[in-house]
């Protein structure tokens, strides 16, 4: 109907929930340059995307890692060509791929949308100190969502992969950025709570420094970790650092 909204509409709503963000986006038209990451978008080059969308860039990304693709992508852009503000949106409607007769998968998923205002020039309340992104086609068949099909995975294999890679990512961030006298928090990919708790056990992350929402909202793919950051936004202080680790298979 006329009131129906697509995932991008939901992302815009998420971005403007903060009155300060909405005021800034209305005041600065350059922020209307939208970096839109759609996991199931048709594959195209950035040049083709720019020609097709005069005010946005659309690229295909790996589900569960969509959030993290935006950061190195922005870092690689020519600074003089990057808008003053960039709105990165991650709409995840994962439940449309769920086979609800398969109880092993149906209980995992939730829908969510995350949005973040990024700038390579204007300082904000939070600052990204560094980011890394790695990719490998190995194991691509362990998690699949066929076109017009349902989500399938080799559960135990994927679980072990997620734990191994998240531990490696967290330790790398800890070794590179942890400082004495500052609290290093951990937010992982919201796959499931048992996986996250195992990572914390292996990395000796105390419960008070581990933040999650998967038990309330399910696995919302690329929107999950950003959602956790947003839900605690007013709790972060000048003495806090946050290691955010994402992982995806398939």
mmCIF file of C-alpha atoms in Angstrom:
data_model
loop_
_atom_site.group_PDB
_atom_site.id
_atom_site.type_symbol
_atom_site.label_atom_id
_atom_site.label_comp_id
_atom_site.label_asym_id
_atom_site.label_seq_id
_atom_site.Cartn_x
_atom_site.Cartn_y
_atom_site.Cartn_z
ATOM 1 C CA UNK A 1 0.000 0.000 0.000
ATOM 2 C CA UNK A 2 0.958 3.666 -0.015
ATOM 3 C CA UNK A 3 2.231 3.436 3.560
ATOM 4 C CA UNK A 4 4.653 0.586 2.801
ATOM 5 C CA UNK A 5 8.327 1.397 3.297
ATOM 6 C CA UNK A 6 11.377 -0.266 1.812
ATOM 7 C CA UNK A 7 14.485 -1.076 3.897
ATOM 8 C CA UNK A 8 16.169 2.148 2.740
ATOM 9 C CA UNK A 9 13.204 4.117 4.127
ATOM 10 C CA UNK A 10 13.709 2.340 7.431
ATOM 11 C CA UNK A 11 17.387 3.268 7.367
ATOM 12 C CA UNK A 12 16.542 6.934 6.832
ATOM 13 C CA UNK A 13 14.169 6.750 9.790
ATOM 14 C CA UNK A 14 16.922 5.201 11.912
ATOM 15 C CA UNK A 15 19.387 7.903 10.911
ATOM 16 C CA UNK A 16 17.037 10.736 11.814
ATOM 17 C CA UNK A 17 15.872 9.423 15.189
ATOM 18 C CA UNK A 18 18.514 11.591 16.797
ATOM 19 C CA UNK A 19 17.264 15.167 16.507
ATOM 20 C CA UNK A 20 20.800 16.494 16.236
ATOM 21 C CA UNK A 21 21.503 14.207 13.282
ATOM 22 C CA UNK A 22 18.276 15.221 11.583
ATOM 23 C CA UNK A 23 19.052 18.908 12.077
ATOM 24 C CA UNK A 24 22.550 18.512 10.678
ATOM 25 C CA UNK A 25 21.388 16.471 7.682
ATOM 26 C CA UNK A 26 18.809 19.109 6.811
ATOM 27 C CA UNK A 27 21.365 21.923 7.153
ATOM 28 C CA UNK A 28 24.050 20.300 5.021
ATOM 29 C CA UNK A 29 22.845 19.145 1.626
ATOM 30 C CA UNK A 30 26.144 17.414 0.967
ATOM 31 C CA UNK A 31 25.142 14.833 3.538
ATOM 32 C CA UNK A 32 22.401 13.771 1.128
ATOM 33 C CA UNK A 33 25.145 11.883 -0.679
ATOM 34 C CA UNK A 34 24.156 8.447 0.596
ATOM 35 C CA UNK A 35 26.484 5.489 0.761
ATOM 36 C CA UNK A 36 23.994 2.673 0.378
ATOM 37 C CA UNK A 37 25.163 -0.872 0.892
ATOM 38 C CA UNK A 38 22.640 -3.452 -0.277
ATOM 39 C CA UNK A 39 23.685 -7.097 0.246
ATOM 40 C CA UNK A 40 21.413 -8.343 -2.547
ATOM 41 C CA UNK A 41 21.913 -5.441 -4.949
ATOM 42 C CA UNK A 42 22.901 -6.230 -8.552
ATOM 43 C CA UNK A 43 26.676 -6.301 -8.836
ATOM 44 C CA UNK A 44 28.104 -3.213 -10.501
ATOM 45 C CA UNK A 45 31.260 -1.158 -10.471
ATOM 46 C CA UNK A 46 31.408 2.028 -8.417
ATOM 47 C CA UNK A 47 31.620 3.995 -11.679
ATOM 48 C CA UNK A 48 28.439 2.376 -12.970
ATOM 49 C CA UNK A 49 26.793 2.911 -9.606
ATOM 50 C CA UNK A 50 27.734 6.569 -9.574
ATOM 51 C CA UNK A 51 26.308 7.043 -13.049
ATOM 52 C CA UNK A 52 23.124 5.219 -12.120
ATOM 53 C CA UNK A 53 22.579 7.018 -8.817
ATOM 54 C CA UNK A 54 23.488 10.688 -8.993
ATOM 55 C CA UNK A 55 23.173 11.109 -5.229
ATOM 56 C CA UNK A 56 24.128 7.692 -3.923
ATOM 57 C CA UNK A 57 26.532 4.815 -4.309
ATOM 58 C CA UNK A 58 25.266 1.236 -4.210
ATOM 59 C CA UNK A 59 27.586 -1.741 -3.966
ATOM 60 C CA UNK A 60 27.062 -5.400 -3.270
ATOM 61 C CA UNK A 61 28.479 -6.592 0.034
ATOM 62 C CA UNK A 62 28.763 -9.724 2.119
ATOM 63 C CA UNK A 63 25.823 -10.057 4.469
ATOM 64 C CA UNK A 64 26.896 -9.773 8.124
ATOM 65 C CA UNK A 65 29.878 -7.649 7.073
ATOM 66 C CA UNK A 66 27.988 -4.881 5.288
ATOM 67 C CA UNK A 67 28.650 -2.365 8.052
ATOM 68 C CA UNK A 68 32.388 -2.871 7.887
ATOM 69 C CA UNK A 69 32.690 -2.482 4.113
ATOM 70 C CA UNK A 70 31.802 1.221 4.327
ATOM 71 C CA UNK A 71 34.848 2.141 6.416
ATOM 72 C CA UNK A 72 37.742 0.988 4.178
ATOM 73 C CA UNK A 73 35.718 2.093 1.158
ATOM 74 C CA UNK A 74 35.590 5.652 2.503
ATOM 75 C CA UNK A 75 39.239 5.508 3.532
ATOM 76 C CA UNK A 76 40.240 4.652 -0.049
ATOM 77 C CA UNK A 77 38.319 7.550 -1.594
ATOM 78 C CA UNK A 78 40.038 10.796 -2.611
ATOM 79 C CA UNK A 79 39.498 13.119 0.384
ATOM 80 C CA UNK A 80 38.591 16.105 -1.776
ATOM 81 C CA UNK A 81 35.802 14.101 -3.421
ATOM 82 C CA UNK A 82 34.221 12.718 -0.263
ATOM 83 C CA UNK A 83 31.195 14.720 0.954
ATOM 84 C CA UNK A 84 31.519 16.505 4.270
ATOM 85 C CA UNK A 85 29.091 14.005 5.771
ATOM 86 C CA UNK A 86 28.211 10.526 4.546
ATOM 87 C CA UNK A 87 25.155 8.615 5.681
ATOM 88 C CA UNK A 88 25.898 4.882 5.731
ATOM 89 C CA UNK A 89 22.806 2.696 6.006
ATOM 90 C CA UNK A 90 22.588 -1.060 6.522
ATOM 91 C CA UNK A 91 19.070 -2.447 5.992
ATOM 92 C CA UNK A 92 18.783 -6.142 6.851
ATOM 93 C CA UNK A 93 15.526 -7.969 6.097
ATOM 94 C CA UNK A 94 16.918 -11.415 6.753
ATOM 95 C CA UNK A 95 13.721 -13.113 7.909
ATOM 96 C CA UNK A 96 12.359 -13.098 4.358
ATOM 97 C CA UNK A 97 14.901 -15.850 3.618
ATOM 98 C CA UNK A 98 13.977 -18.058 6.591
ATOM 99 C CA UNK A 99 12.319 -21.451 6.220
ATOM 100 C CA UNK A 100 10.201 -21.526 9.369
ATOM 101 C CA UNK A 101 9.741 -25.281 9.116
ATOM 102 C CA UNK A 102 13.479 -25.591 9.860
ATOM 103 C CA UNK A 103 13.628 -24.843 13.568
ATOM 104 C CA UNK A 104 17.427 -24.982 13.634
ATOM 105 C CA UNK A 105 17.568 -21.795 11.544
ATOM 106 C CA UNK A 106 14.236 -20.096 12.227
ATOM 107 C CA UNK A 107 15.170 -19.231 15.813
ATOM 108 C CA UNK A 108 18.352 -17.389 14.813
ATOM 109 C CA UNK A 109 17.222 -14.430 12.763
ATOM 110 C CA UNK A 110 15.743 -10.996 13.193
ATOM 111 C CA UNK A 111 15.313 -7.931 10.993
ATOM 112 C CA UNK A 112 17.101 -4.677 11.718
ATOM 113 C CA UNK A 113 18.397 -1.501 10.172
ATOM 114 C CA UNK A 114 21.409 0.529 11.260
ATOM 115 C CA UNK A 115 22.564 3.947 10.147
ATOM 116 C CA UNK A 116 25.660 5.976 10.909
ATOM 117 C CA UNK A 117 26.753 9.491 9.995
ATOM 118 C CA UNK A 118 30.420 9.400 8.990
ATOM 119 C CA UNK A 119 32.887 12.132 8.174
ATOM 120 C CA UNK A 120 36.535 12.074 7.183
ATOM 121 C CA UNK A 121 36.886 15.791 8.019
ATOM 122 C CA UNK A 122 34.502 16.832 10.778
ATOM 123 C CA UNK A 123 35.329 15.617 14.307
ATOM 124 C CA UNK A 124 32.526 13.881 16.168
ATOM 125 C CA UNK A 125 31.859 12.500 19.613
ATOM 126 C CA UNK A 126 33.304 9.143 18.580
ATOM 127 C CA UNK A 127 36.377 8.583 16.432
ATOM 128 C CA UNK A 128 37.326 5.500 14.404
ATOM 129 C CA UNK A 129 40.956 4.776 15.208
ATOM 130 C CA UNK A 130 41.464 2.031 12.659
ATOM 131 C CA UNK A 131 39.783 -0.729 10.698
ATOM 132 C CA UNK A 132 40.696 -3.838 8.751
ATOM 133 C CA UNK A 133 38.808 -5.989 6.277
ATOM 134 C CA UNK A 134 39.766 -9.453 5.060
ATOM 135 C CA UNK A 135 37.977 -11.710 2.592
ATOM 136 C CA UNK A 136 38.414 -15.237 1.268
ATOM 137 C CA UNK A 137 36.224 -17.381 -0.991
ATOM 138 C CA UNK A 138 37.139 -20.513 0.952
ATOM 139 C CA UNK A 139 34.089 -22.039 2.572
ATOM 140 C CA UNK A 140 31.691 -20.079 0.399
ATOM 141 C CA UNK A 141 29.327 -23.045 0.343
ATOM 142 C CA UNK A 142 29.039 -23.305 4.135
ATOM 143 C CA UNK A 143 26.376 -20.591 4.269
ATOM 144 C CA UNK A 144 24.051 -19.995 1.350
ATOM 145 C CA UNK A 145 20.920 -18.010 0.563
ATOM 146 C CA UNK A 146 19.868 -19.060 -2.944
ATOM 147 C CA UNK A 147 18.058 -16.488 -5.015
ATOM 148 C CA UNK A 148 14.380 -16.873 -4.082
ATOM 149 C CA UNK A 149 15.428 -19.657 -1.710
ATOM 150 C CA UNK A 150 15.986 -20.144 2.003
ATOM 151 C CA UNK A 151 18.930 -19.683 4.333
ATOM 152 C CA UNK A 152 21.083 -22.811 4.785
ATOM 153 C CA UNK A 153 24.274 -23.342 6.769
ATOM 154 C CA UNK A 154 26.574 -25.984 8.194
ATOM 155 C CA UNK A 155 25.952 -24.853 11.748
ATOM 156 C CA UNK A 156 28.903 -26.297 13.652
ATOM 157 C CA UNK A 157 31.430 -25.411 10.934
ATOM 158 C CA UNK A 158 30.173 -21.839 10.759
ATOM 159 C CA UNK A 159 30.115 -21.511 14.545
ATOM 160 C CA UNK A 160 33.756 -22.572 14.866
ATOM 161 C CA UNK A 161 34.746 -20.277 12.004
ATOM 162 C CA UNK A 162 32.986 -17.340 13.655
ATOM 163 C CA UNK A 163 34.697 -17.956 16.992
ATOM 164 C CA UNK A 164 38.154 -18.359 15.445
ATOM 165 C CA UNK A 165 37.945 -15.257 13.271
ATOM 166 C CA UNK A 166 36.371 -13.070 15.958
ATOM 167 C CA UNK A 167 39.081 -14.025 18.453
ATOM 168 C CA UNK A 168 41.745 -13.133 15.892
ATOM 169 C CA UNK A 169 40.070 -9.811 15.093
ATOM 170 C CA UNK A 170 39.565 -8.816 18.727
ATOM 171 C CA UNK A 171 43.137 -9.673 19.696
ATOM 172 C CA UNK A 172 44.444 -7.645 16.779
ATOM 173 C CA UNK A 173 42.419 -4.613 17.838
ATOM 174 C CA UNK A 174 43.400 -5.077 21.474
ATOM 175 C CA UNK A 175 47.093 -5.352 20.666
ATOM 176 C CA UNK A 176 46.950 -2.369 18.345
ATOM 177 C CA UNK A 177 44.797 0.068 20.279
ATOM 178 C CA UNK A 178 44.322 -0.884 23.953
ATOM 179 C CA UNK A 179 45.823 1.666 26.354
ATOM 180 C CA UNK A 180 46.500 1.546 30.076
ATOM 181 C CA UNK A 181 43.902 3.466 32.042
ATOM 182 C CA UNK A 182 41.221 3.126 29.361
ATOM 183 C CA UNK A 183 38.405 0.589 29.201
ATOM 184 C CA UNK A 184 38.340 -1.615 26.081
ATOM 185 C CA UNK A 185 34.811 -2.841 25.436
ATOM 186 C CA UNK A 186 33.862 -5.610 23.031
ATOM 187 C CA UNK A 187 30.966 -5.749 20.563
ATOM 188 C CA UNK A 188 30.931 -8.757 18.257
ATOM 189 C CA UNK A 189 28.831 -9.943 15.370
ATOM 190 C CA UNK A 190 25.442 -10.760 16.880
ATOM 191 C CA UNK A 191 25.276 -14.327 15.541
ATOM 192 C CA UNK A 192 24.278 -15.981 18.811
ATOM 193 C CA UNK A 193 25.072 -15.448 22.460
ATOM 194 C CA UNK A 194 26.915 -18.743 22.982
ATOM 195 C CA UNK A 195 29.395 -17.855 20.234
ATOM 196 C CA UNK A 196 30.001 -14.418 21.727
ATOM 197 C CA UNK A 197 30.455 -15.821 25.232
ATOM 198 C CA UNK A 198 33.029 -18.320 23.955
ATOM 199 C CA UNK A 199 34.981 -15.467 22.345
ATOM 200 C CA UNK A 200 34.928 -13.582 25.635
ATOM 201 C CA UNK A 201 36.164 -16.675 27.459
ATOM 202 C CA UNK A 202 39.084 -17.153 25.076
ATOM 203 C CA UNK A 203 39.976 -13.445 25.064
ATOM 204 C CA UNK A 204 39.369 -12.890 28.793
ATOM 205 C CA UNK A 205 36.771 -10.177 28.229
ATOM 206 C CA UNK A 206 34.821 -9.606 31.491
ATOM 207 C CA UNK A 207 31.004 -9.528 31.280
ATOM 208 C CA UNK A 208 30.817 -5.823 32.122
ATOM 209 C CA UNK A 209 32.862 -5.002 29.004
ATOM 210 C CA UNK A 210 30.890 -7.242 26.641
ATOM 211 C CA UNK A 211 27.775 -5.747 25.042
ATOM 212 C CA UNK A 212 25.144 -7.509 22.950
ATOM 213 C CA UNK A 213 21.492 -7.509 21.927
ATOM 214 C CA UNK A 214 21.172 -10.817 20.076
ATOM 215 C CA UNK A 215 19.134 -12.360 22.894
ATOM 216 C CA UNK A 216 16.447 -9.708 22.336
ATOM 217 C CA UNK A 217 16.531 -9.112 18.577
ATOM 218 C CA UNK A 218 18.175 -12.172 17.054
ATOM 219 C CA UNK A 219 20.892 -12.099 14.415
ATOM 220 C CA UNK A 220 20.237 -8.946 12.408
ATOM 221 C CA UNK A 221 23.299 -9.549 10.214
ATOM 222 C CA UNK A 222 25.274 -6.383 9.378
ATOM 223 C CA UNK A 223 23.000 -4.176 11.477
ATOM 224 C CA UNK A 224 23.599 -6.049 14.732
ATOM 225 C CA UNK A 225 26.858 -4.615 16.070
ATOM 226 C CA UNK A 226 25.981 -1.045 15.049
ATOM 227 C CA UNK A 227 22.657 -1.492 16.813
ATOM 228 C CA UNK A 228 24.478 -2.434 20.009
ATOM 229 C CA UNK A 229 26.675 0.664 19.746
ATOM 230 C CA UNK A 230 23.630 2.853 19.178
ATOM 231 C CA UNK A 231 21.636 1.388 22.065
ATOM 232 C CA UNK A 232 24.482 2.258 24.450
ATOM 233 C CA UNK A 233 25.396 5.568 22.826
ATOM 234 C CA UNK A 234 24.645 7.689 25.888
ATOM 235 C CA UNK A 235 26.653 5.336 28.122
ATOM 236 C CA UNK A 236 30.011 5.713 26.372
ATOM 237 C CA UNK A 237 32.458 8.081 28.063
ATOM 238 C CA UNK A 238 35.749 9.720 27.127
ATOM 239 C CA UNK A 239 37.549 6.844 28.847
ATOM 240 C CA UNK A 240 35.963 4.121 26.711
ATOM 241 C CA UNK A 241 37.263 2.389 23.596
ATOM 242 C CA UNK A 242 35.204 -0.209 21.742
ATOM 243 C CA UNK A 243 36.566 -3.112 19.699
ATOM 244 C CA UNK A 244 33.890 -4.035 17.153
ATOM 245 C CA UNK A 245 34.493 -7.336 15.370
ATOM 246 C CA UNK A 246 32.411 -8.656 12.497
ATOM 247 C CA UNK A 247 32.482 -12.009 10.777
ATOM 248 C CA UNK A 248 30.539 -13.570 7.919
ATOM 249 C CA UNK A 249 30.662 -16.841 6.018
ATOM 250 C CA UNK A 250 29.192 -17.832 2.704
#
